[in-house]
Amino acid sequence: KELPNAVTWSNGNVFRSLTLLAVTHCEQQGIPFSEEVLTPQLLKQCVECLSFDMYGGKFDTRIRGFGLDMLVSEVQNTALKDPKVGKNIPTVAKWTQGEVVCFAAGAAEKMRAAGCNVLVEGREQTLNHVRTPYRFELTLSDPTIIGARRAAQRMMGEAQKALKGVPNPTPEAIHTQLEKALNAMAP
């Protein structure tokens, strides 16, 4: 049986958004990113740069601050998958579990009030703080699949950026852009 009006929520995108904001702050200040930079004041400021609401007729998270103004749905496979974000997520996540759970709870409540059934996905450490009688865990037999998936998402995001404005890109044009993205990622 299908769950009606089901939507998924990714805590990962909130962690990535907070990391992007913290890294951007450091770049603007001309200081290297480090755990010491993540003061309670900066983390509070980063959280205040996030909002969840209806944008363009659909629910989305907006990142607005430190010169950024973007919707997560539009940058989840590009800016939020940038290496400068990915390598710093664990540091930011270490200090923002509670903030992310609170943000996710508020977003889930808005979606629930709009009649949605919300499926929250994320790492066990974070999901353990979500109050619900309905819980299940999916595991992968081969964890390297996650890295391959992330690389494919980054390639897709770069290809989409390159083909933006092209009304009906041919399979060959898409393939060419994917190859360019792959070559740009190769060491």
GROMACS .gro file of C-alpha atoms in nm:
model
  187
    1LYS     CA    1   0.000   0.000   0.000
    2GLU     CA    2   0.131   0.345  -0.094
    3LEU     CA    3   0.170   0.617   0.167
    4PRO     CA    4  -0.030   0.918   0.045
    5ASN     CA    5   0.128   1.261   0.022
    6ALA     CA    6   0.468   1.128   0.129
    7VAL     CA    7   0.772   1.356   0.134
    8THR     CA    8   1.128   1.286   0.242
    9TRP     CA    9   1.341   1.503   0.466
   10SER     CA   10   1.720   1.489   0.464
   11ASN     CA   11   1.904   1.610   0.773
   12GLY     CA   12   2.218   1.587   0.562
   13ASN     CA   13   2.116   1.890   0.360
   14VAL     CA   14   2.077   2.094   0.679
   15PHE     CA   15   2.425   1.991   0.799
   16ARG     CA   16   2.561   2.073   0.453
   17SER     CA   17   2.385   2.412   0.454
   18LEU     CA   18   2.528   2.501   0.795
   19THR     CA   19   2.873   2.389   0.681
   20LEU     CA   20   2.850   2.599   0.363
   21LEU     CA   21   2.757   2.902   0.572
   22ALA     CA   22   3.043   2.847   0.821
   23VAL     CA   23   3.300   2.792   0.544
   24THR     CA   24   3.172   3.098   0.355
   25HIS     CA   25   3.204   3.306   0.673
   26CYS     CA   26   3.566   3.193   0.711
   27GLU     CA   27   3.644   3.272   0.346
   28GLN     CA   28   3.498   3.621   0.386
   29GLN     CA   29   3.698   3.678   0.705
   30GLY     CA   30   4.016   3.546   0.542
   31ILE     CA   31   4.062   3.283   0.813
   32PRO     CA   32   4.103   2.908   0.777
   33PHE     CA   33   3.809   2.692   0.872
   34SER     CA   34   3.864   2.508   1.200
   35GLU     CA   35   3.667   2.378   1.494
   36GLU     CA   36   3.774   2.681   1.699
   37VAL     CA   37   3.587   2.913   1.459
   38LEU     CA   38   3.256   2.741   1.543
   39THR     CA   39   3.164   2.959   1.838
   40PRO     CA   40   2.811   2.948   1.978
   41GLN     CA   41   2.759   3.295   1.828
   42LEU     CA   42   2.865   3.189   1.476
   43LEU     CA   43   2.658   2.869   1.491
   44LYS     CA   44   2.354   3.069   1.605
   45GLN     CA   45   2.410   3.312   1.319
   46CYS     CA   46   2.438   3.024   1.069
   47VAL     CA   47   2.116   2.861   1.194
   48GLU     CA   48   1.937   3.196   1.164
   49CYS     CA   49   2.039   3.202   0.794
   50LEU     CA   50   1.818   2.897   0.730
   51SER     CA   51   1.443   2.904   0.683
   52PHE     CA   52   1.193   2.640   0.578
   53ASP     CA   53   0.876   2.734   0.395
   54MET     CA   54   0.689   2.718   0.068
   55TYR     CA   55   0.894   2.858  -0.221
   56GLY     CA   56   0.756   2.840  -0.571
   57GLY     CA   57   0.469   2.620  -0.457
   58LYS     CA   58   0.683   2.359  -0.283
   59PHE     CA   59   0.849   2.318   0.054
   60ASP     CA   60   1.218   2.400   0.055
   61THR     CA   61   1.499   2.523   0.278
   62ARG     CA   62   1.638   2.866   0.199
   63ILE     CA   63   1.996   2.964   0.275
   64ARG     CA   64   2.019   3.340   0.311
   65GLY     CA   65   2.322   3.501   0.467
   66PHE     CA   66   2.694   3.574   0.427
   67GLY     CA   67   2.619   3.685   0.070
   68LEU     CA   68   2.437   3.362  -0.016
   69ASP     CA   69   2.074   3.340  -0.121
   70MET     CA   70   1.974   2.999  -0.254
   71LEU     CA   71   1.724   2.718  -0.221
   72VAL     CA   72   1.858   2.382  -0.111
   73SER     CA   73   1.665   2.198  -0.384
   74GLU     CA   74   1.857   2.401  -0.644
   75VAL     CA   75   2.207   2.353  -0.495
   76GLN     CA   76   2.188   2.014  -0.321
   77ASN     CA   77   2.394   1.849  -0.596
   78THR     CA   78   2.630   2.140  -0.665
   79ALA     CA   79   2.727   2.391  -0.394
   80LEU     CA   80   2.626   2.158  -0.109
   81LYS     CA   81   2.835   1.874  -0.256
   82ASP     CA   82   3.144   2.090  -0.304
   83PRO     CA   83   3.457   1.937  -0.147
   84LYS     CA   84   3.502   2.241   0.081
   85VAL     CA   85   3.163   2.152   0.230
   86GLY     CA   86   3.202   1.774   0.235
   87LYS     CA   87   3.535   1.766   0.417
   88ASN     CA   88   3.408   1.997   0.693
   89ILE     CA   89   3.066   1.845   0.763
   90PRO     CA   90   3.186   1.620   1.049
   91THR     CA   91   3.331   1.920   1.233
   92VAL     CA   92   3.011   2.124   1.198
   93ALA     CA   93   2.787   1.823   1.270
   94LYS     CA   94   2.973   1.760   1.596
   95TRP     CA   95   2.842   2.093   1.729
   96THR     CA   96   2.501   2.124   1.562
   97GLN     CA   97   2.310   1.800   1.629
   98GLY     CA   98   2.055   1.976   1.849
   99GLU     CA   99   2.008   2.268   1.611
  100VAL     CA  100   1.952   2.033   1.317
  101VAL     CA  101   1.702   1.819   1.510
  102CYS     CA  102   1.509   2.133   1.612
  103PHE     CA  103   1.515   2.269   1.256
  104ALA     CA  104   1.400   1.932   1.117
  105ALA     CA  105   1.123   1.908   1.376
  106GLY     CA  106   0.993   2.251   1.277
  107ALA     CA  107   1.008   2.164   0.908
  108ALA     CA  108   0.836   1.828   0.963
  109GLU     CA  109   0.561   1.999   1.161
  110LYS     CA  110   0.500   2.251   0.880
  111MET     CA  111   0.477   1.968   0.627
  112ARG     CA  112   0.257   1.758   0.856
  113ALA     CA  113   0.022   2.054   0.906
  114ALA     CA  114  -0.002   2.078   0.526
  115GLY     CA  115  -0.117   1.714   0.512
  116CYS     CA  116   0.215   1.549   0.428
  117ASN     CA  117   0.350   1.220   0.562
  118VAL     CA  118   0.715   1.297   0.637
  119LEU     CA  119   0.990   1.036   0.609
  120VAL     CA  120   1.305   1.161   0.782
  121GLU     CA  121   1.634   1.017   0.661
  122GLY     CA  122   1.972   1.069   0.816
  123ARG     CA  123   2.243   0.921   1.031
  124GLU     CA  124   2.151   0.721   1.337
  125GLN     CA  125   2.325   0.965   1.575
  126THR     CA  126   2.087   1.241   1.468
  127LEU     CA  127   1.772   1.036   1.418
  128ASN     CA  128   1.799   0.897   1.771
  129HIS     CA  129   1.688   1.245   1.884
  130VAL     CA  130   1.371   1.246   1.672
  131ARG     CA  131   1.067   1.153   1.878
  132THR     CA  132   0.852   0.903   1.693
  133PRO     CA  133   0.702   0.559   1.751
  134TYR     CA  134   0.776   0.475   1.384
  135ARG     CA  135   1.141   0.396   1.320
  136PHE     CA  136   1.334   0.169   1.087
  137GLU     CA  137   1.693   0.150   0.971
  138LEU     CA  138   1.831   0.071   0.628
  139THR     CA  139   2.189  -0.048   0.593
  140LEU     CA  140   2.424  -0.103   0.299
  141SER     CA  141   2.626  -0.419   0.257
  142ASP     CA  142   2.891  -0.215   0.070
  143PRO     CA  143   2.954   0.133   0.218
  144THR     CA  144   3.161   0.241  -0.086
  145ILE     CA  145   2.830   0.279  -0.268
  146ILE     CA  146   2.778   0.604  -0.075
  147GLY     CA  147   3.095   0.756  -0.225
  148ALA     CA  148   2.999   0.648  -0.576
  149ARG     CA  149   2.652   0.795  -0.527
  150ARG     CA  150   2.797   1.124  -0.405
  151ALA     CA  151   3.033   1.142  -0.705
  152ALA     CA  152   2.741   1.074  -0.941
  153GLN     CA  153   2.536   1.348  -0.772
  154ARG     CA  154   2.818   1.599  -0.815
  155MET     CA  155   2.861   1.501  -1.181
  156MET     CA  156   2.488   1.536  -1.240
  157GLY     CA  157   2.482   1.876  -1.070
  158GLU     CA  158   2.770   2.007  -1.282
  159ALA     CA  159   2.608   1.874  -1.601
  160GLN     CA  160   2.278   2.039  -1.508
  161LYS     CA  161   2.457   2.371  -1.449
  162ALA     CA  162   2.637   2.347  -1.784
  163LEU     CA  163   2.315   2.262  -1.970
  164LYS     CA  164   2.096   2.518  -1.796
  165GLY     CA  165   1.906   2.710  -2.059
  166VAL     CA  166   1.943   2.437  -2.321
  167PRO     CA  167   1.577   2.349  -2.397
  168ASN     CA  168   1.614   1.980  -2.492
  169PRO     CA  169   1.973   1.864  -2.453
  170THR     CA  170   2.060   1.558  -2.657
  171PRO     CA  171   2.187   1.242  -2.488
  172GLU     CA  172   2.525   1.314  -2.647
  173ALA     CA  173   2.535   1.665  -2.496
  174ILE     CA  174   2.444   1.526  -2.154
  175HIS     CA  175   2.709   1.254  -2.186
  176THR     CA  176   2.971   1.513  -2.284
  177GLN     CA  177   2.892   1.728  -1.980
  178LEU     CA  178   2.899   1.425  -1.748
  179GLU     CA  179   3.242   1.329  -1.886
  180LYS     CA  180   3.369   1.685  -1.834
  181ALA     CA  181   3.244   1.679  -1.475
  182LEU     CA  182   3.408   1.340  -1.414
  183ASN     CA  183   3.739   1.459  -1.560
  184ALA     CA  184   3.727   1.772  -1.344
  185MET     CA  185   3.685   1.554  -1.033
  186ALA     CA  186   3.970   1.317  -1.122
  187PRO     CA  187   4.296   1.383  -0.937
   0.00000   0.00000   0.00000
